[in-house]
mmCIF file of C-alpha atoms in Angstrom:
data_model
loop_
_atom_site.group_PDB
_atom_site.id
_atom_site.type_symbol
_atom_site.label_atom_id
_atom_site.label_comp_id
_atom_site.label_asym_id
_atom_site.label_seq_id
_atom_site.Cartn_x
_atom_site.Cartn_y
_atom_site.Cartn_z
ATOM 1 C CA UNK A 1 42.941 153.153 65.723
ATOM 2 C CA UNK A 2 38.841 153.479 65.657
ATOM 3 C CA UNK A 3 37.376 155.533 68.236
ATOM 4 C CA UNK A 4 36.286 152.476 70.086
ATOM 5 C CA UNK A 5 40.092 150.919 70.340
ATOM 6 C CA UNK A 6 41.508 154.190 71.860
ATOM 7 C CA UNK A 7 38.300 153.645 74.980
ATOM 8 C CA UNK A 8 39.465 150.631 74.901
ATOM 9 C CA UNK A 9 43.185 150.790 75.343
ATOM 10 C CA UNK A 10 42.283 154.277 77.818
ATOM 11 C CA UNK A 11 40.256 151.575 79.806
ATOM 12 C CA UNK A 12 42.944 148.954 79.955
ATOM 13 C CA UNK A 13 45.587 151.317 81.333
ATOM 14 C CA UNK A 14 43.353 152.092 83.719
ATOM 15 C CA UNK A 15 42.591 148.783 84.650
ATOM 16 C CA UNK A 16 46.593 148.294 84.802
ATOM 17 C CA UNK A 17 48.036 150.741 86.528
ATOM 18 C CA UNK A 18 45.401 152.029 89.237
ATOM 19 C CA UNK A 19 43.622 148.705 89.528
ATOM 20 C CA UNK A 20 40.597 150.036 90.047
ATOM 21 C CA UNK A 21 37.671 147.804 89.951
ATOM 22 C CA UNK A 22 35.148 146.499 87.000
ATOM 23 C CA UNK A 23 32.092 148.770 88.378
ATOM 24 C CA UNK A 24 34.855 151.877 88.434
ATOM 25 C CA UNK A 25 35.722 150.823 84.342
ATOM 26 C CA UNK A 26 32.667 149.641 83.640
ATOM 27 C CA UNK A 27 30.207 153.042 84.796
ATOM 28 C CA UNK A 28 34.026 155.180 82.422
ATOM 29 C CA UNK A 29 32.995 152.199 79.849
ATOM 30 C CA UNK A 30 29.189 153.520 79.693
ATOM 31 C CA UNK A 31 30.350 158.057 79.819
ATOM 32 C CA UNK A 32 32.919 157.108 77.309
ATOM 33 C CA UNK A 33 31.069 155.052 74.717
ATOM 34 C CA UNK A 34 28.067 156.969 75.036
ATOM 35 C CA UNK A 35 29.473 160.560 74.054
ATOM 36 C CA UNK A 36 31.146 158.095 71.026
ATOM 37 C CA UNK A 37 27.885 157.342 69.699
ATOM 38 C CA UNK A 38 26.621 161.296 70.637
ATOM 39 C CA UNK A 39 29.959 162.340 68.286
ATOM 40 C CA UNK A 40 29.600 160.225 65.261
ATOM 41 C CA UNK A 41 25.193 160.245 65.177
ATOM 42 C CA UNK A 42 26.898 164.207 64.241
ATOM 43 C CA UNK A 43 27.588 165.350 60.446
ATOM 44 C CA UNK A 44 30.794 165.217 59.959
ATOM 45 C CA UNK A 45 30.953 162.266 62.568
ATOM 46 C CA UNK A 46 34.499 163.188 63.966
ATOM 47 C CA UNK A 47 37.280 161.200 65.193
ATOM 48 C CA UNK A 48 36.888 160.585 68.986
ATOM 49 C CA UNK A 49 41.067 162.391 69.256
ATOM 50 C CA UNK A 50 39.894 164.537 66.817
ATOM 51 C CA UNK A 51 37.021 167.136 69.302
ATOM 52 C CA UNK A 52 36.556 170.356 70.239
ATOM 53 C CA UNK A 53 35.139 171.906 73.261
ATOM 54 C CA UNK A 54 32.796 172.801 70.996
ATOM 55 C CA UNK A 55 31.901 169.695 70.729
ATOM 56 C CA UNK A 56 32.167 168.706 74.378
ATOM 57 C CA UNK A 57 29.527 171.935 75.071
ATOM 58 C CA UNK A 58 27.209 170.641 71.865
ATOM 59 C CA UNK A 59 27.504 166.821 74.003
ATOM 60 C CA UNK A 60 26.849 168.671 77.399
ATOM 61 C CA UNK A 61 23.683 170.914 75.889
ATOM 62 C CA UNK A 62 22.336 167.515 74.740
ATOM 63 C CA UNK A 63 22.663 165.803 78.057
ATOM 64 C CA UNK A 64 21.280 168.788 79.589
ATOM 65 C CA UNK A 65 18.246 168.694 76.877
ATOM 66 C CA UNK A 66 17.361 165.874 77.804
ATOM 67 C CA UNK A 67 16.830 166.019 81.633
ATOM 68 C CA UNK A 68 20.114 164.503 82.553
ATOM 69 C CA UNK A 69 20.443 166.285 85.654
ATOM 70 C CA UNK A 70 24.088 167.242 87.505
ATOM 71 C CA UNK A 71 26.119 165.298 88.831
ATOM 72 C CA UNK A 72 25.604 162.047 86.114
ATOM 73 C CA UNK A 73 27.017 165.515 84.210
ATOM 74 C CA UNK A 74 29.941 166.398 86.556
ATOM 75 C CA UNK A 75 30.780 162.538 86.085
ATOM 76 C CA UNK A 76 30.434 162.013 82.593
ATOM 77 C CA UNK A 77 32.985 165.383 82.153
ATOM 78 C CA UNK A 78 35.618 163.181 84.958
ATOM 79 C CA UNK A 79 35.863 160.528 82.438
ATOM 80 C CA UNK A 80 35.823 162.525 79.229
ATOM 81 C CA UNK A 81 38.618 164.639 81.186
ATOM 82 C CA UNK A 82 40.683 161.950 82.095
ATOM 83 C CA UNK A 83 40.234 160.367 79.115
ATOM 84 C CA UNK A 84 41.811 162.606 77.518
ATOM 85 C CA UNK A 85 44.352 163.444 79.714
ATOM 86 C CA UNK A 86 45.612 160.150 79.156
ATOM 87 C CA UNK A 87 46.153 160.767 75.061
ATOM 88 C CA UNK A 88 48.103 163.634 75.853
ATOM 89 C CA UNK A 89 50.250 162.282 78.223
ATOM 90 C CA UNK A 90 50.832 159.333 75.209
ATOM 91 C CA UNK A 91 51.874 162.364 73.162
ATOM 92 C CA UNK A 92 48.424 161.233 70.642
ATOM 93 C CA UNK A 93 47.220 165.165 70.835
ATOM 94 C CA UNK A 94 49.047 168.301 71.801
ATOM 95 C CA UNK A 95 45.657 169.814 74.574
ATOM 96 C CA UNK A 96 42.860 168.571 76.788
ATOM 97 C CA UNK A 97 38.975 169.503 75.274
ATOM 98 C CA UNK A 98 37.696 169.945 78.311
ATOM 99 C CA UNK A 99 40.976 172.378 79.174
ATOM 100 C CA UNK A 100 38.143 175.702 79.511
ATOM 101 C CA UNK A 101 34.805 173.311 80.036
ATOM 102 C CA UNK A 102 33.831 174.416 83.766
ATOM 103 C CA UNK A 103 32.443 170.912 86.301
ATOM 104 C CA UNK A 104 28.856 171.639 87.160
ATOM 105 C CA UNK A 105 27.909 172.141 90.492
ATOM 106 C CA UNK A 106 26.570 169.220 92.869
ATOM 107 C CA UNK A 107 23.732 169.103 95.293
ATOM 108 C CA UNK A 108 25.418 166.527 97.348
ATOM 109 C CA UNK A 109 22.188 164.603 98.754
ATOM 110 C CA UNK A 110 22.601 162.504 101.641
ATOM 111 C CA UNK A 111 22.457 158.330 102.256
ATOM 112 C CA UNK A 112 19.040 156.925 102.590
ATOM 113 C CA UNK A 113 19.745 154.575 105.987
ATOM 114 C CA UNK A 114 17.643 153.164 108.658
ATOM 115 C CA UNK A 115 17.053 153.547 112.166
ATOM 116 C CA UNK A 116 17.589 151.323 115.146
ATOM 117 C CA UNK A 117 14.723 149.952 115.264
ATOM 118 C CA UNK A 118 14.075 149.498 111.557
ATOM 119 C CA UNK A 119 18.009 147.521 111.230
ATOM 120 C CA UNK A 120 16.476 145.511 114.262
ATOM 121 C CA UNK A 121 13.751 143.759 112.320
ATOM 122 C CA UNK A 122 15.079 143.278 109.033
ATOM 123 C CA UNK A 123 18.330 142.113 110.482
ATOM 124 C CA UNK A 124 16.136 139.427 112.262
ATOM 125 C CA UNK A 125 13.050 138.784 109.340
ATOM 126 C CA UNK A 126 15.630 135.550 108.064
ATOM 127 C CA UNK A 127 14.387 132.251 109.332
ATOM 128 C CA UNK A 128 17.980 131.397 110.173
ATOM 129 C CA UNK A 129 17.230 127.676 110.884
ATOM 130 C CA UNK A 130 17.108 127.277 106.541
ATOM 131 C CA UNK A 131 21.030 127.229 105.246
ATOM 132 C CA UNK A 132 19.798 130.302 103.113
ATOM 133 C CA UNK A 133 18.026 131.791 106.284
ATOM 134 C CA UNK A 134 20.769 131.233 107.930
ATOM 135 C CA UNK A 135 23.544 132.410 105.324
ATOM 136 C CA UNK A 136 22.121 135.658 104.566
ATOM 137 C CA UNK A 137 21.239 136.802 109.047
ATOM 138 C CA UNK A 138 24.895 136.064 108.904
ATOM 139 C CA UNK A 139 25.603 138.622 105.943
ATOM 140 C CA UNK A 140 22.811 140.954 106.785
ATOM 141 C CA UNK A 141 25.250 141.179 110.654
ATOM 142 C CA UNK A 142 28.343 141.427 108.948
ATOM 143 C CA UNK A 143 27.219 143.976 106.666
ATOM 144 C CA UNK A 144 25.763 146.116 109.479
ATOM 145 C CA UNK A 145 28.776 144.787 111.889
ATOM 146 C CA UNK A 146 31.645 146.551 109.594
ATOM 147 C CA UNK A 147 29.928 148.672 106.645
ATOM 148 C CA UNK A 148 31.603 146.419 104.146
ATOM 149 C CA UNK A 149 30.209 147.539 100.438
ATOM 150 C CA UNK A 150 27.809 144.901 98.059
ATOM 151 C CA UNK A 151 30.671 144.222 96.791
ATOM 152 C CA UNK A 152 32.782 143.609 99.347
ATOM 153 C CA UNK A 153 30.177 141.289 100.730
ATOM 154 C CA UNK A 154 29.998 138.769 98.518
ATOM 155 C CA UNK A 155 33.354 138.313 97.577
ATOM 156 C CA UNK A 156 34.988 137.646 100.549
ATOM 157 C CA UNK A 157 37.275 134.602 100.770
ATOM 158 C CA UNK A 158 37.363 132.500 103.596
ATOM 159 C CA UNK A 159 40.915 133.958 103.904
ATOM 160 C CA UNK A 160 39.624 137.080 104.710
ATOM 161 C CA UNK A 161 37.599 135.828 107.091
ATOM 162 C CA UNK A 162 39.766 135.953 111.159
ATOM 163 C CA UNK A 163 37.456 134.522 113.503
ATOM 164 C CA UNK A 164 39.869 133.963 115.816
ATOM 165 C CA UNK A 165 40.665 138.009 115.876
ATOM 166 C CA UNK A 166 36.768 138.525 115.252
ATOM 167 C CA UNK A 167 37.773 140.736 111.719
ATOM 168 C CA UNK A 168 37.196 140.268 108.474
ATOM 169 C CA UNK A 169 41.106 141.503 105.800
ATOM 170 C CA UNK A 170 38.149 144.058 103.251
ATOM 171 C CA UNK A 171 40.257 144.254 100.028
ATOM 172 C CA UNK A 172 38.610 146.956 98.433
ATOM 173 C CA UNK A 173 38.605 150.200 95.686
ATOM 174 C CA UNK A 174 41.999 149.978 93.918
ATOM 175 C CA UNK A 175 42.434 146.665 95.649
ATOM 176 C CA UNK A 176 43.198 148.955 98.730
ATOM 177 C CA UNK A 177 42.824 146.735 101.710
ATOM 178 C CA UNK A 178 41.302 147.429 105.593
ATOM 179 C CA UNK A 179 40.934 145.423 109.231
ATOM 180 C CA UNK A 180 37.763 145.562 109.927
ATOM 181 C CA UNK A 181 36.014 145.039 113.285
ATOM 182 C CA UNK A 182 33.165 142.262 112.791
ATOM 183 C CA UNK A 183 31.655 142.706 117.018
ATOM 184 C CA UNK A 184 30.574 139.297 118.647
ATOM 185 C CA UNK A 185 26.989 139.677 117.149
ATOM 186 C CA UNK A 186 28.286 139.124 113.453
ATOM 187 C CA UNK A 187 31.538 137.418 114.842
ATOM 188 C CA UNK A 188 28.524 134.497 116.391
ATOM 189 C CA UNK A 189 26.138 134.667 113.263
ATOM 190 C CA UNK A 190 29.020 134.025 111.082
ATOM 191 C CA UNK A 191 30.702 130.876 113.280
ATOM 192 C CA UNK A 192 27.195 129.576 113.199
ATOM 193 C CA UNK A 193 26.997 130.076 109.388
ATOM 194 C CA UNK A 194 30.415 127.852 108.794
ATOM 195 C CA UNK A 195 29.381 124.640 110.895
ATOM 196 C CA UNK A 196 25.465 124.380 110.590
ATOM 197 C CA UNK A 197 25.048 125.912 106.965
ATOM 198 C CA UNK A 198 27.766 126.495 104.432
ATOM 199 C CA UNK A 199 28.660 123.050 103.642
ATOM 200 C CA UNK A 200 24.337 122.150 103.131
ATOM 201 C CA UNK A 201 24.863 125.020 100.502
ATOM 202 C CA UNK A 202 28.832 124.482 98.851
ATOM 203 C CA UNK A 203 28.601 122.216 96.141
ATOM 204 C CA UNK A 204 31.938 122.938 93.931
ATOM 205 C CA UNK A 205 35.208 123.496 95.808
ATOM 206 C CA UNK A 206 35.067 126.986 96.730
ATOM 207 C CA UNK A 207 36.901 130.177 99.080
ATOM 208 C CA UNK A 208 33.458 132.022 98.982
ATOM 209 C CA UNK A 209 32.038 132.828 102.449
ATOM 210 C CA UNK A 210 29.536 133.272 101.186
ATOM 211 C CA UNK A 211 28.290 131.303 98.843
ATOM 212 C CA UNK A 212 24.120 131.103 96.397
ATOM 213 C CA UNK A 213 22.778 128.248 96.336
ATOM 214 C CA UNK A 214 24.013 127.535 93.369
ATOM 215 C CA UNK A 215 26.734 127.009 95.499
ATOM 216 C CA UNK A 216 29.000 129.483 94.291
ATOM 217 C CA UNK A 217 29.554 133.275 94.064
ATOM 218 C CA UNK A 218 26.895 135.718 94.696
ATOM 219 C CA UNK A 219 26.338 138.520 92.573
ATOM 220 C CA UNK A 220 25.522 142.278 94.030
ATOM 221 C CA UNK A 221 22.529 142.341 92.233
ATOM 222 C CA UNK A 222 21.332 138.305 94.110
ATOM 223 C CA UNK A 223 21.897 140.058 97.770
ATOM 224 C CA UNK A 224 20.333 143.574 96.610
ATOM 225 C CA UNK A 225 17.003 140.691 95.960
ATOM 226 C CA UNK A 226 17.228 139.277 99.314
ATOM 227 C CA UNK A 227 18.006 142.516 101.140
ATOM 228 C CA UNK A 228 14.473 143.563 99.673
ATOM 229 C CA UNK A 229 12.644 140.455 99.732
ATOM 230 C CA UNK A 230 13.345 141.122 104.450
ATOM 231 C CA UNK A 231 12.872 144.369 103.654
ATOM 232 C CA UNK A 232 9.215 143.353 103.111
ATOM 233 C CA UNK A 233 8.956 140.802 105.963
ATOM 234 C CA UNK A 234 9.540 143.363 108.175
ATOM 235 C CA UNK A 235 7.603 145.970 107.333
ATOM 236 C CA UNK A 236 10.551 148.033 106.838
ATOM 237 C CA UNK A 237 8.964 151.292 105.218
ATOM 238 C CA UNK A 238 12.179 153.085 105.039
ATOM 239 C CA UNK A 239 13.434 153.752 100.767
ATOM 240 C CA UNK A 240 15.774 150.910 100.706
ATOM 241 C CA UNK A 241 19.171 151.048 98.836
ATOM 242 C CA UNK A 242 21.935 148.097 98.067
ATOM 243 C CA UNK A 243 24.536 150.816 100.684
ATOM 244 C CA UNK A 244 21.572 151.194 103.401
ATOM 245 C CA UNK A 245 23.206 148.584 106.007
ATOM 246 C CA UNK A 246 26.161 150.554 105.459
ATOM 247 C CA UNK A 247 25.113 154.286 105.367
ATOM 248 C CA UNK A 248 23.180 152.995 108.258
ATOM 249 C CA UNK A 249 26.624 151.675 110.186
ATOM 250 C CA UNK A 250 28.635 154.877 109.236
ATOM 251 C CA UNK A 251 25.910 156.931 110.563
ATOM 252 C CA UNK A 252 24.815 154.797 114.301
ATOM 253 C CA UNK A 253 27.838 154.796 114.818
ATOM 254 C CA UNK A 254 28.801 158.706 114.790
ATOM 255 C CA UNK A 255 25.446 158.834 116.635
ATOM 256 C CA UNK A 256 26.495 156.969 119.719
ATOM 257 C CA UNK A 257 29.708 159.011 119.469
ATOM 258 C CA UNK A 258 32.544 157.785 117.148
ATOM 259 C CA UNK A 259 35.154 158.936 115.894
ATOM 260 C CA UNK A 260 35.217 160.376 112.458
ATOM 261 C CA UNK A 261 38.906 159.777 111.051
ATOM 262 C CA UNK A 262 37.975 155.696 112.940
ATOM 263 C CA UNK A 263 34.866 155.931 111.127
ATOM 264 C CA UNK A 264 37.077 156.930 107.878
ATOM 265 C CA UNK A 265 38.781 154.218 107.709
ATOM 266 C CA UNK A 266 36.802 151.025 108.585
ATOM 267 C CA UNK A 267 34.281 152.555 105.828
ATOM 268 C CA UNK A 268 37.393 152.464 103.094
ATOM 269 C CA UNK A 269 36.996 155.851 101.878
ATOM 270 C CA UNK A 270 40.653 157.894 101.373
ATOM 271 C CA UNK A 271 38.964 161.512 101.456
ATOM 272 C CA UNK A 272 37.930 162.505 104.859
ATOM 273 C CA UNK A 273 34.933 164.851 102.879
ATOM 274 C CA UNK A 274 33.501 162.030 101.265
ATOM 275 C CA UNK A 275 33.072 160.630 105.370
ATOM 276 C CA UNK A 276 32.316 163.727 106.421
ATOM 277 C CA UNK A 277 28.965 163.776 104.658
ATOM 278 C CA UNK A 278 27.619 161.334 107.929
ATOM 279 C CA UNK A 279 28.289 163.802 109.989
ATOM 280 C CA UNK A 280 25.354 165.478 108.089
ATOM 281 C CA UNK A 281 22.547 162.812 108.876
ATOM 282 C CA UNK A 282 23.609 162.356 112.880
ATOM 283 C CA UNK A 283 22.754 166.355 112.629
ATOM 284 C CA UNK A 284 19.739 165.666 110.642
ATOM 285 C CA UNK A 285 18.947 162.879 113.125
ATOM 286 C CA UNK A 286 20.074 164.972 116.208
ATOM 287 C CA UNK A 287 17.594 167.953 115.460
ATOM 288 C CA UNK A 288 14.497 165.690 114.865
ATOM 289 C CA UNK A 289 15.088 164.400 118.100
ATOM 290 C CA UNK A 290 15.351 167.429 119.965
ATOM 291 C CA UNK A 291 12.053 169.141 117.771
ATOM 292 C CA UNK A 292 10.382 165.706 118.930
ATOM 293 C CA UNK A 293 10.956 165.968 122.424
ATOM 294 C CA UNK A 294 11.970 169.588 124.150
ATOM 295 C CA UNK A 295 9.219 171.342 125.094
ATOM 296 C CA UNK A 296 10.632 174.729 123.264
ATOM 297 C CA UNK A 297 11.582 173.462 119.774
#
């Protein structure tokens, strides 16, 4: 097989066996294609299953020389390890060339979040007299109330919203499902949008809860641009990312005494250590408040 065929066969196996999301598959493809491009550019142009640990080390040195961060390099190594272990399992190679390659140490960066007042300002920015504004208001309220990933939010279907019980059935990474309560405020604005706004946006039969202005499903990128638009209107100066409200959801819950494992369940984290980073954000906030207001700080 050609190098690209080995990569595609591996990605197909990831999708079929583990149900990974399109975004995760795309990240694996990107990392593997960059490595494939590197080895084909070398003098001997090895086939991808013929590389050695020395080839891997040269590739990592090349990435370091380019100034790529340790987190990016760690992800690249993880993708390569998984790729070669798959072909060991398929008996195409005897051992992985990464057996002696150590994972680079990474520093865990704290997620960027917003203060509670900044969230209030952001959520108040949409014009609810306009169908698109009403849709965006409902989406922002739901995002902050539930901590959904943006991809989970824009992909929501009508069958996943239970207005009577005020819960959302979320289909997350790897096809895992979780039930998340939406709260009274988010429930109110979703009901308002479904009654007054959604029918004005839907031009074709669709079961997406939040259609785009073209009447079809919305992309993550489109909603991200909407968030940035409202941040400008609300004069929110803090750094934003597509997951800013998800981070705010988790941090503010912990600030108000929520149990870490409950937050883990609502976020859909399979590992508690992933959620624990928000305890650091919360503790940094407490330190900041202490320094500002304690007479002996």
